[in-house]
Coordinates of C-alpha atoms and ligand atoms in Angstrom, one line a residue:
M1 CA -39.0 -9.4 94.3
L2 CA -37.2 -12.7 95.2
G3 CA -39.5 -14.6 92.8
L4 CA -38.4 -12.7 89.8
S5 CA -35.9 -14.0 87.2
L6 CA -32.5 -12.2 87.0
R7 CA -33.7 -10.4 83.8
E8 CA -36.9 -9.3 85.5
A9 CA -35.0 -8.1 88.5
A10 CA -32.7 -6.1 86.3
V11 CA -35.7 -4.4 84.7
A12 CA -37.2 -3.6 88.1
L13 CA -33.8 -2.1 89.2
R14 CA -33.6 -0.1 86.0
R15 CA -37.1 1.2 86.5
G16 CA -36.3 2.2 90.1
Q17 CA -39.0 -0.1 91.4
V18 CA -36.5 -1.4 93.9
S19 CA -33.0 -0.2 94.8
P20 CA -29.9 -2.4 94.7
T21 CA -29.5 -2.1 98.5
E22 CA -33.1 -3.1 99.1
L23 CA -32.8 -6.0 96.9
C24 CA -29.6 -7.1 98.5
Q25 CA -31.1 -6.8 102.0
K26 CA -34.1 -8.9 100.9
C27 CA -31.7 -11.6 99.7
L28 CA -29.6 -11.4 102.9
S29 CA -32.6 -11.7 105.2
F30 CA -34.0 -14.6 103.2
I31 CA -30.6 -16.3 103.4
K32 CA -31.0 -16.1 107.2
E33 CA -34.5 -17.4 107.1
T34 CA -33.4 -20.4 105.1
T35 CA -30.2 -21.5 106.9
I36 CA -31.9 -24.9 107.4
L37 CA -31.1 -25.6 103.8
N38 CA -27.3 -25.4 104.5
A39 CA -26.8 -23.9 101.1
Y40 CA -24.3 -21.3 102.1
I41 CA -21.0 -22.0 103.9
T42 CA -20.1 -18.3 104.1
V43 CA -22.4 -15.3 103.7
T44 CA -20.4 -12.3 102.6
E45 CA -22.9 -9.8 103.9
D46 CA -20.6 -6.8 104.2
I47 CA -19.1 -7.3 100.8
A48 CA -22.6 -7.7 99.3
L49 CA -23.9 -4.5 100.9
K50 CA -20.8 -2.6 99.8
Q51 CA -21.3 -3.8 96.2
A52 CA -25.0 -3.0 96.3
E53 CA -24.0 0.5 97.5
E54 CA -21.6 0.8 94.5
A55 CA -24.4 -0.4 92.2
E56 CA -26.7 2.2 93.8
K57 CA -24.2 4.9 92.9
R58 CA -23.9 3.6 89.3
F59 CA -27.7 3.6 89.0
S60 CA -28.0 7.2 90.2
R61 CA -25.4 8.3 87.7
G62 CA -27.3 6.7 84.9
Y63 CA -26.5 3.9 82.5
I64 CA -22.8 2.9 82.7
P65 CA -21.5 0.6 79.9
P66 CA -20.4 -2.7 81.4
Y67 CA -17.1 -2.8 79.5
N68 CA -14.7 -0.4 77.9
A69 CA -14.0 0.0 74.2
T70 CA -10.7 -1.4 73.2
V71 CA -9.4 2.1 72.5
V72 CA -10.3 3.3 75.9
Q73 CA -8.9 0.2 77.6
K74 CA -5.6 0.6 75.7
L75 CA -5.3 4.2 76.9
L76 CA -6.0 3.1 80.5
D77 CA -3.5 0.3 80.3
Q78 CA -0.9 2.9 79.4
G79 CA -1.8 5.0 82.4
A80 CA -3.9 7.6 80.7
V81 CA -6.3 9.6 82.9
L82 CA -9.7 9.8 81.4
M83 CA -11.6 13.0 82.0
G84 CA -15.0 12.1 80.8
K85 CA -17.3 11.4 77.9
T86 CA -17.7 14.2 75.3
N87 CA -20.8 15.4 73.5
L88 CA -21.7 14.5 69.9
D89 CA -24.5 14.3 67.5
E90 CA -26.9 11.5 68.3
F91 CA -25.4 8.2 67.2
A92 CA -22.7 10.2 65.5
M93 CA -25.1 11.3 62.7
G94 CA -24.4 14.8 61.8
S95 CA -21.8 17.4 60.9
G96 CA -22.6 20.1 63.5
S97 CA -22.8 18.5 67.0
T98 CA -26.1 20.3 67.1
D99 CA -28.3 17.2 67.3
S100 CA -27.5 15.9 70.7
I101 CA -30.0 15.1 73.5
F102 CA -27.5 17.0 75.7
G103 CA -27.8 20.1 73.6
P104 CA -25.4 21.5 71.0
V105 CA -21.7 22.0 71.5
K106 CA -20.3 25.5 71.3
N107 CA -17.1 26.2 69.5
P108 CA -14.5 27.7 72.0
W109 CA -13.3 30.0 69.2
S110 CA -16.7 31.8 69.4
Y111 CA -15.3 33.3 72.6
S112 CA -12.0 34.5 71.3
K113 CA -11.4 38.2 71.4
R114 CA -10.8 38.4 67.7
Y115 CA -14.1 36.7 66.8
R116 CA -16.1 38.8 69.2
E117 CA -14.6 42.0 67.9
K118 CA -15.4 41.1 64.3
R119 CA -18.9 40.2 65.2
A120 CA -19.4 43.3 67.2
H121 CA -18.3 45.2 64.2
C122 CA -20.7 43.6 61.8
R123 CA -23.7 42.8 63.9
H124 CA -23.7 44.4 67.3
V125 CA -24.4 41.0 68.9
A126 CA -20.9 40.1 70.1
E127 CA -21.9 40.1 73.8
E128 CA -24.9 37.9 73.3
D129 CA -24.6 34.3 74.3
S130 CA -26.6 33.3 71.3
D131 CA -23.8 34.4 69.0
W132 CA -21.7 31.4 68.9
V133 CA -20.5 29.1 66.1
I134 CA -20.9 25.4 65.8
T135 CA -18.0 23.0 66.4
G136 CA -18.7 20.9 63.3
G137 CA -19.4 17.2 64.0
S138 CA -20.2 14.7 64.9
S139 CA -17.3 14.5 67.5
G140 CA -17.7 18.2 68.3
G141 CA -17.4 17.7 72.1
S142 CA -14.0 16.1 71.7
A143 CA -12.8 18.8 69.4
A144 CA -14.1 21.6 71.7
A145 CA -12.5 19.8 74.7
V146 CA -9.1 19.7 73.1
S147 CA -9.4 23.1 71.5
A148 CA -10.3 24.8 74.8
G149 CA -7.4 23.2 76.6
T150 CA -9.5 21.1 78.9
C151 CA -7.6 17.9 78.0
Y152 CA -4.6 17.0 75.8
A153 CA -6.2 14.5 73.5
A154 CA -9.6 13.1 72.8
L155 CA -11.2 10.3 70.9
G156 CA -13.9 10.7 68.3
S157 CA -15.2 8.5 65.6
D158 CA -14.9 9.0 61.8
T159 CA -17.4 7.5 59.4
G160 CA -17.7 10.3 56.9
G161 CA -15.6 13.0 58.5
S162 CA -16.7 13.2 62.1
T163 CA -13.2 13.6 63.5
R164 CA -11.7 15.7 60.8
N165 CA -14.6 18.1 60.4
P166 CA -14.8 19.3 64.0
A167 CA -11.0 19.2 64.4
S168 CA -10.8 21.6 61.5
H169 CA -13.5 23.9 62.8
C170 CA -12.0 24.0 66.3
G171 CA -8.3 24.5 65.2
V172 CA -7.0 21.1 66.3
V173 CA -5.4 18.1 64.6
G174 CA -7.8 15.3 63.6
L175 CA -6.6 11.9 62.4
K176 CA -8.8 9.3 60.7
P177 CA -6.6 6.2 60.6
T178 CA -6.8 3.5 57.9
Y179 CA -9.8 1.2 58.3
G180 CA -8.6 -1.8 60.3
L181 CA -5.6 -0.1 62.0
I182 CA -7.6 0.6 65.2
S183 CA -10.1 -1.6 66.9
R184 CA -13.8 -0.7 66.6
H185 CA -14.7 -2.9 69.5
G186 CA -16.9 -0.9 71.9
L187 CA -17.6 1.8 69.3
I188 CA -21.3 2.1 68.7
P189 CA -21.5 1.3 65.0
L190 CA -22.8 3.8 62.5
V191 CA -21.6 2.4 59.2
N192 CA -19.5 -0.7 60.1
S193 CA -17.7 -0.8 56.8
M194 CA -16.5 2.8 57.2
D195 CA -16.3 3.5 60.9
V196 CA -12.9 4.1 62.6
P197 CA -12.0 5.6 66.0
G198 CA -10.5 9.1 65.4
I199 CA -7.8 11.0 67.3
L200 CA -8.0 14.7 68.2
T201 CA -4.9 16.4 69.5
R202 CA -3.2 19.8 69.7
C203 CA -0.4 18.9 67.3
V204 CA 0.6 16.2 64.8
D205 CA 3.3 14.7 67.1
D206 CA 0.6 14.0 69.7
A207 CA -1.6 12.3 67.2
A208 CA 1.3 10.0 66.3
T209 CA 1.8 9.2 70.0
V210 CA -1.9 8.3 70.6
L211 CA -2.0 6.3 67.4
G212 CA 1.0 4.3 68.8
V213 CA -1.1 3.4 71.8
L214 CA -4.2 2.5 70.0
A215 CA -3.1 0.8 66.8
G216 CA -2.9 -2.9 66.2
H217 CA -4.8 -6.2 66.1
D218 CA -7.7 -6.8 68.4
P219 CA -9.2 -10.3 68.5
K220 CA -12.5 -8.6 69.3
D221 CA -12.6 -6.8 65.9
S222 CA -12.0 -9.2 63.1
T223 CA -11.4 -6.4 60.6
T224 CA -8.2 -5.2 62.4
I225 CA -4.8 -5.9 60.9
Q226 CA -3.0 -9.1 61.8
D227 CA 0.4 -7.6 61.3
H228 CA 2.3 -6.2 64.2
F229 CA 2.1 -2.4 64.3
E230 CA 5.3 -0.6 65.3
P231 CA 4.6 2.8 67.0
F232 CA 6.7 5.6 65.5
K233 CA 8.0 9.0 66.4
L234 CA 8.0 11.7 63.8
P235 CA 11.3 13.2 62.7
D236 CA 12.1 16.8 63.7
V237 CA 13.8 17.6 60.5
I238 CA 11.5 16.8 57.6
D239 CA 12.5 16.7 53.9
V240 CA 9.5 16.9 51.5
S241 CA 11.6 17.4 48.4
K242 CA 11.2 13.8 47.2
L243 CA 7.5 13.7 47.5
C244 CA 4.8 13.9 44.9
I245 CA 1.7 15.8 46.2
G246 CA -1.6 15.4 44.3
I247 CA -4.2 18.2 44.2
P248 CA -7.6 16.6 43.2
K249 CA -9.3 18.9 40.8
E250 CA -12.7 17.7 41.7
Y251 CA -12.2 19.1 45.2
H252 CA -12.7 22.6 43.9
A253 CA -16.3 22.0 45.0
P254 CA -19.2 24.4 44.9
G255 CA -19.4 26.4 48.2
L256 CA -15.6 26.3 48.8
S257 CA -14.7 29.6 50.5
T258 CA -12.2 31.8 48.9
E259 CA -10.2 31.9 52.2
T260 CA -10.0 28.1 52.3
L261 CA -9.0 28.1 48.6
S262 CA -6.2 30.5 49.2
L263 CA -4.8 28.6 52.2
W264 CA -5.0 25.4 50.0
S265 CA -3.0 27.2 47.3
K266 CA -0.6 28.6 49.8
A267 CA 0.2 25.1 51.2
A268 CA 0.7 23.7 47.7
D269 CA 3.1 26.6 46.9
L270 CA 5.0 26.0 50.1
L271 CA 5.4 22.3 49.2
E272 CA 6.5 23.2 45.8
D273 CA 9.0 25.8 47.1
A274 CA 10.4 23.1 49.3
G275 CA 11.1 20.9 46.3
A276 CA 8.1 18.6 46.3
K277 CA 6.4 17.8 43.0
V278 CA 2.8 19.2 43.2
I279 CA 0.5 18.0 40.4
E280 CA -3.2 18.2 39.6
V281 CA -4.9 14.8 39.7
S282 CA -8.4 13.6 39.0
L283 CA -10.7 11.6 41.2
P284 CA -13.6 11.5 38.7
H285 CA -16.2 9.7 40.9
T286 CA -16.1 12.3 43.7
A287 CA -19.2 13.8 42.2
Y288 CA -21.2 10.8 43.2
S289 CA -19.9 10.5 46.7
I290 CA -22.6 12.3 48.6
V291 CA -25.4 10.2 47.1
C292 CA -23.4 7.0 47.4
Y293 CA -22.5 7.7 51.0
H294 CA -26.2 8.5 51.8
V295 CA -27.4 5.1 50.4
L296 CA -24.7 3.0 52.0
C297 CA -24.8 4.9 55.3
T298 CA -28.6 4.8 55.8
S299 CA -28.7 1.1 54.7
E300 CA -26.2 0.1 57.3
V301 CA -27.9 2.4 59.9
A302 CA -31.2 0.7 59.3
S303 CA -29.6 -2.6 60.0
N304 CA -27.5 -1.4 63.0
M305 CA -30.3 0.4 64.7
A306 CA -32.6 -2.7 64.7
R307 CA -30.8 -3.8 67.9
F308 CA -32.2 -0.8 69.8
D309 CA -35.5 -2.5 70.5
G310 CA -35.9 -1.7 74.2
L311 CA -35.2 -5.2 75.2
E312 CA -31.5 -5.6 75.5
Y313 CA -30.2 -2.2 76.4
G314 CA -30.6 1.5 76.0
H315 CA -33.9 3.3 76.3
R316 CA -37.1 1.3 76.9
S317 CA -40.6 2.8 76.8
D318 CA -43.0 2.4 79.7
I319 CA -45.7 1.5 77.2
D320 CA -46.0 -2.2 77.5
D321 CA -49.5 -3.0 76.2
S322 CA -47.9 -5.4 73.8
T323 CA -44.4 -6.2 72.6
E324 CA -45.1 -4.4 69.3
A325 CA -46.4 -1.3 71.2
M326 CA -43.4 -1.2 73.5
Y327 CA -41.1 -1.7 70.6
A328 CA -42.7 1.1 68.5
A329 CA -42.8 3.5 71.4
T330 CA -39.2 2.8 72.4
R331 CA -38.0 3.6 68.9
R332 CA -40.2 6.6 68.6
Q333 CA -39.0 8.1 71.9
G334 CA -35.4 6.9 71.7
F335 CA -34.2 8.4 68.4
N336 CA -34.2 11.9 67.1
D337 CA -35.7 12.6 63.7
V338 CA -32.3 12.6 62.0
V339 CA -31.8 9.0 63.2
R340 CA -35.4 8.0 62.4
G341 CA -35.1 9.6 58.9
R342 CA -32.0 7.5 58.2
I343 CA -33.6 4.3 59.4
L344 CA -36.6 5.0 57.1
S345 CA -34.3 5.8 54.1
G346 CA -32.1 2.8 54.7
N347 CA -35.1 0.4 55.0
F348 CA -36.4 1.8 51.8
F349 CA -33.1 1.1 50.0
L350 CA -33.0 -2.4 51.4
L351 CA -36.5 -3.3 50.3
K352 CA -36.3 -6.4 48.0
Q353 CA -37.5 -4.3 45.0
N354 CA -35.0 -1.5 45.6
Y355 CA -32.0 -3.4 46.8
E356 CA -30.3 -3.8 43.5
H357 CA -31.2 -0.4 42.1
Y358 CA -29.9 1.5 45.2
F359 CA -27.8 -0.5 47.6
L360 CA -26.0 -2.7 45.1
K361 CA -25.4 0.2 42.8
A362 CA -24.0 2.3 45.6
Q363 CA -21.6 -0.5 46.5
K364 CA -20.4 -0.5 42.9
V365 CA -20.0 3.3 42.9
R366 CA -18.1 3.0 46.2
R367 CA -15.7 0.6 44.5
L368 CA -15.2 3.2 41.7
I369 CA -14.5 5.9 44.2
A370 CA -11.9 3.7 45.9
E371 CA -10.3 2.8 42.6
D372 CA -9.9 6.5 41.7
F373 CA -7.5 6.6 44.7
V374 CA -5.7 3.4 43.8
K375 CA -5.1 4.8 40.3
V376 CA -3.7 8.1 41.6
F377 CA -1.5 6.5 44.2
S378 CA -0.2 3.9 41.8
S379 CA 0.8 6.7 39.4
G380 CA 3.4 7.9 41.9
V381 CA 1.4 10.3 44.0
D382 CA 2.4 10.0 47.7
V383 CA -0.4 12.0 49.3
L384 CA -3.3 14.2 48.3
L385 CA -3.7 17.7 49.7
T386 CA -7.3 18.9 50.0
P387 CA -9.4 21.3 52.1
T388 CA -11.1 19.6 55.1
T389 CA -14.3 21.7 55.1
L390 CA -15.9 24.2 52.7
G391 CA -15.2 27.1 55.0
D392 CA -15.1 28.2 58.6
A393 CA -17.7 27.2 61.2
V394 CA -21.1 28.9 60.9
P395 CA -23.1 30.5 63.7
Y396 CA -25.5 28.0 65.4
L397 CA -28.6 30.1 64.6
E398 CA -27.6 30.1 60.9
F399 CA -26.9 26.4 60.9
I400 CA -30.2 25.4 62.3
Q401 CA -32.2 27.7 60.0
E402 CA -31.0 26.0 56.9
D403 CA -32.0 22.5 55.9
N404 CA -29.7 20.8 58.4
R405 CA -29.5 17.5 56.6
T406 CA -28.5 18.9 53.3
R407 CA -26.0 21.2 54.9
S408 CA -24.7 18.2 56.9
A409 CA -24.3 16.1 53.8
Q410 CA -22.5 18.9 51.9
E411 CA -20.1 19.4 54.7
D412 CA -18.7 15.9 54.2
V413 CA -17.7 16.3 50.6
F414 CA -13.9 16.4 51.2
T415 CA -13.9 13.8 54.0
Q416 CA -16.2 11.0 53.2
C417 CA -14.3 9.6 50.1
A418 CA -11.4 8.6 52.4
N419 CA -13.9 6.6 54.5
M420 CA -15.4 4.9 51.5
A421 CA -11.9 3.9 50.3
G422 CA -10.7 3.0 53.9
L423 CA -7.8 5.4 53.6
P424 CA -6.0 7.4 56.3
A425 CA -6.5 11.2 56.4
V426 CA -5.5 13.9 58.7
T427 CA -6.5 17.5 59.1
V428 CA -4.1 20.2 60.3
P429 CA -5.1 23.7 61.4
V430 CA -3.5 26.2 59.0
G431 CA -5.0 29.6 59.6
L432 CA -7.8 31.8 60.7
S433 CA -10.6 33.1 58.6
S434 CA -11.3 36.8 58.4
R435 CA -13.9 36.2 61.2
G436 CA -11.2 34.8 63.4
L437 CA -12.2 31.1 63.1
P438 CA -9.9 28.2 62.3
L439 CA -9.5 26.6 59.0
G440 CA -7.9 23.2 58.3
L441 CA -6.3 21.4 55.4
Q442 CA -6.4 17.7 54.9
F443 CA -3.9 15.1 53.6
I444 CA -5.1 11.7 52.4
G445 CA -2.6 8.9 52.0
R446 CA -2.3 5.3 50.9
G447 CA -3.7 2.6 53.2
F448 CA -1.5 2.1 56.3
S449 CA 0.8 5.0 55.3
E450 CA 0.2 6.9 58.6
Q451 CA 3.9 7.4 59.3
Q452 CA 4.4 9.2 56.0
L453 CA 1.1 11.0 56.2
L454 CA 1.7 12.4 59.7
T455 CA 5.3 13.3 58.7
I456 CA 4.0 15.5 55.9
A457 CA 1.3 16.9 58.1
K458 CA 3.9 17.8 60.7
W459 CA 5.9 19.6 58.1
L460 CA 2.9 21.7 57.0
E461 CA 1.9 22.4 60.6
K462 CA 5.3 23.9 61.1
Q463 CA 5.2 25.9 57.9
M464 CA 1.8 27.4 58.4
D465 CA 2.5 28.2 62.0
F466 CA -1.1 28.3 63.1
G467 CA 0.0 29.2 66.6
A468 CA -2.8 27.3 68.3
L469 CA -0.5 27.0 71.3
E470 CA -0.8 30.7 71.7
F471 CA -4.5 30.3 72.1
Y472 CA -3.9 27.9 75.0
K473 CA -1.6 30.4 76.6
V474 CA -4.3 33.0 76.5
I475 CA -6.7 30.6 78.1
E476 CA -4.2 29.7 80.8
N477 CA -3.9 33.4 81.5
G478 CA -7.5 33.5 82.8
G479 CA -9.7 33.4 79.8
I480 CA -11.5 30.2 80.2
P481 CA -13.4 30.7 83.5
Q482 CA -15.1 33.6 81.8
L483 CA -16.0 31.7 78.6
H484 CA -19.7 31.8 79.4
S485 CA -19.9 35.2 80.9
K486 CA -20.4 38.5 79.1
S487 CA -16.8 39.4 79.6
A488 CA -15.8 36.5 77.4
S489 CA -14.2 39.1 75.1
S490 CA -11.2 39.2 77.5
L491 CA -10.0 36.2 75.5
Ligands
LIG501 N1 -21.7 13.7 58.7 C1 -21.6 12.3 58.4 C2 -22.9 11.7 58.8 O1 -23.7 12.3 59.4 C3 -20.4 11.7 59.0 C4 -20.7 11.2 60.4 C5 -19.5 10.5 61.0 O2 -18.4 10.5 60.5 N2 -19.8 9.9 62.2 O3 -23.1 10.6 58.4

């Protein structure tokens, strides 16, 4: 063991061929055997053994990242208490939180009395544990954690909607900030040109508070803003009468549920009644967004995933007949088929003969999508009001029966354009579907207009009176310990 290089020793430790304490003891005893060299003036035996013990604990808990993401560090610096890491789709690819190596995330609203009663009425399956709905994704664990009341705020990531989609399905607020407002350092990249850390909270005010902690320049992420960011507090009395709200006509997408549509109209009416100007606008390139996102996303994925080669970090296969065999086996074992599928698609689009036809063309379409927003905002529109998702969350068994990938792609239709244009967007819970599941509406604003965006969102939150806080009260009154038992209907 003592003849290995540092790297080789690290591999041996990781494989469990030697424990940190054993290795430390070997070094200590060899130090004693070689005192004749006079190399050490002090041997810190106790400290070394203690550190080895700490390392032992870390190893037994699994792989612990050696540094914190900037967003995590900023929260810690402000005294936040971190409760844990939440579940998500593998590498944040998905819209269901169903494709995780840790198993799917269950939507807390599946256990509400109202949902259970409705299901009992229509299906006689209400008491079965299999009858639960998805959280949406990919940051479903974060949305479920906030929604169930296990923490006050959570972080997610948002590349095509992964914060807003689960926030909407779980009845919480989900903010995707402007690209560049929050550091991505420490965030595992999915699509670098679209990724942003997302914020999930119980109310809009809380999203503004967390944003105030996280926003600002980070020397470790060169795409972050250089300007100073001034945290803001949202006003209590909000006047929307001077605002112009755009309703994009293309967002009347196929598959939009009638319930979502009617909440969307209701919100538009409320804004109009309060004196805002509500107008129909056009974002004509929306129709190409799903295909465009697919090409750009998978191409960046193909490039990003190349680093998971089993050598530097992450999973490494035991097969080591040759470097190529180890590399292939690592990647075969380490990625689920959604991830592998995207790597294959992306590499196809990036082939020399396809690059121009697919990747470059998608880049151009992305520009057109972004320009649609520029045109609308420069015509005097302050924010856009849209649905967040097509409808309420679907039961897990239904979700996995369908073509998961197509479903997943369709789910992002209202959210991904804001990512391609780098714009801020927020989802606010506005009501329950007839099945007793939350529905959200989204506002999209100009770049770096978070203060205005969240102010309008807070206004709507108050008007629609979703009453999510009532849900937490029910949970506090004893619902949550029974979530997974048959008496869950007591919620
Ligand atoms: N559903 C989208 C995808 O799978 C968005 C993912 C995300 O925002 N992380 O690519």
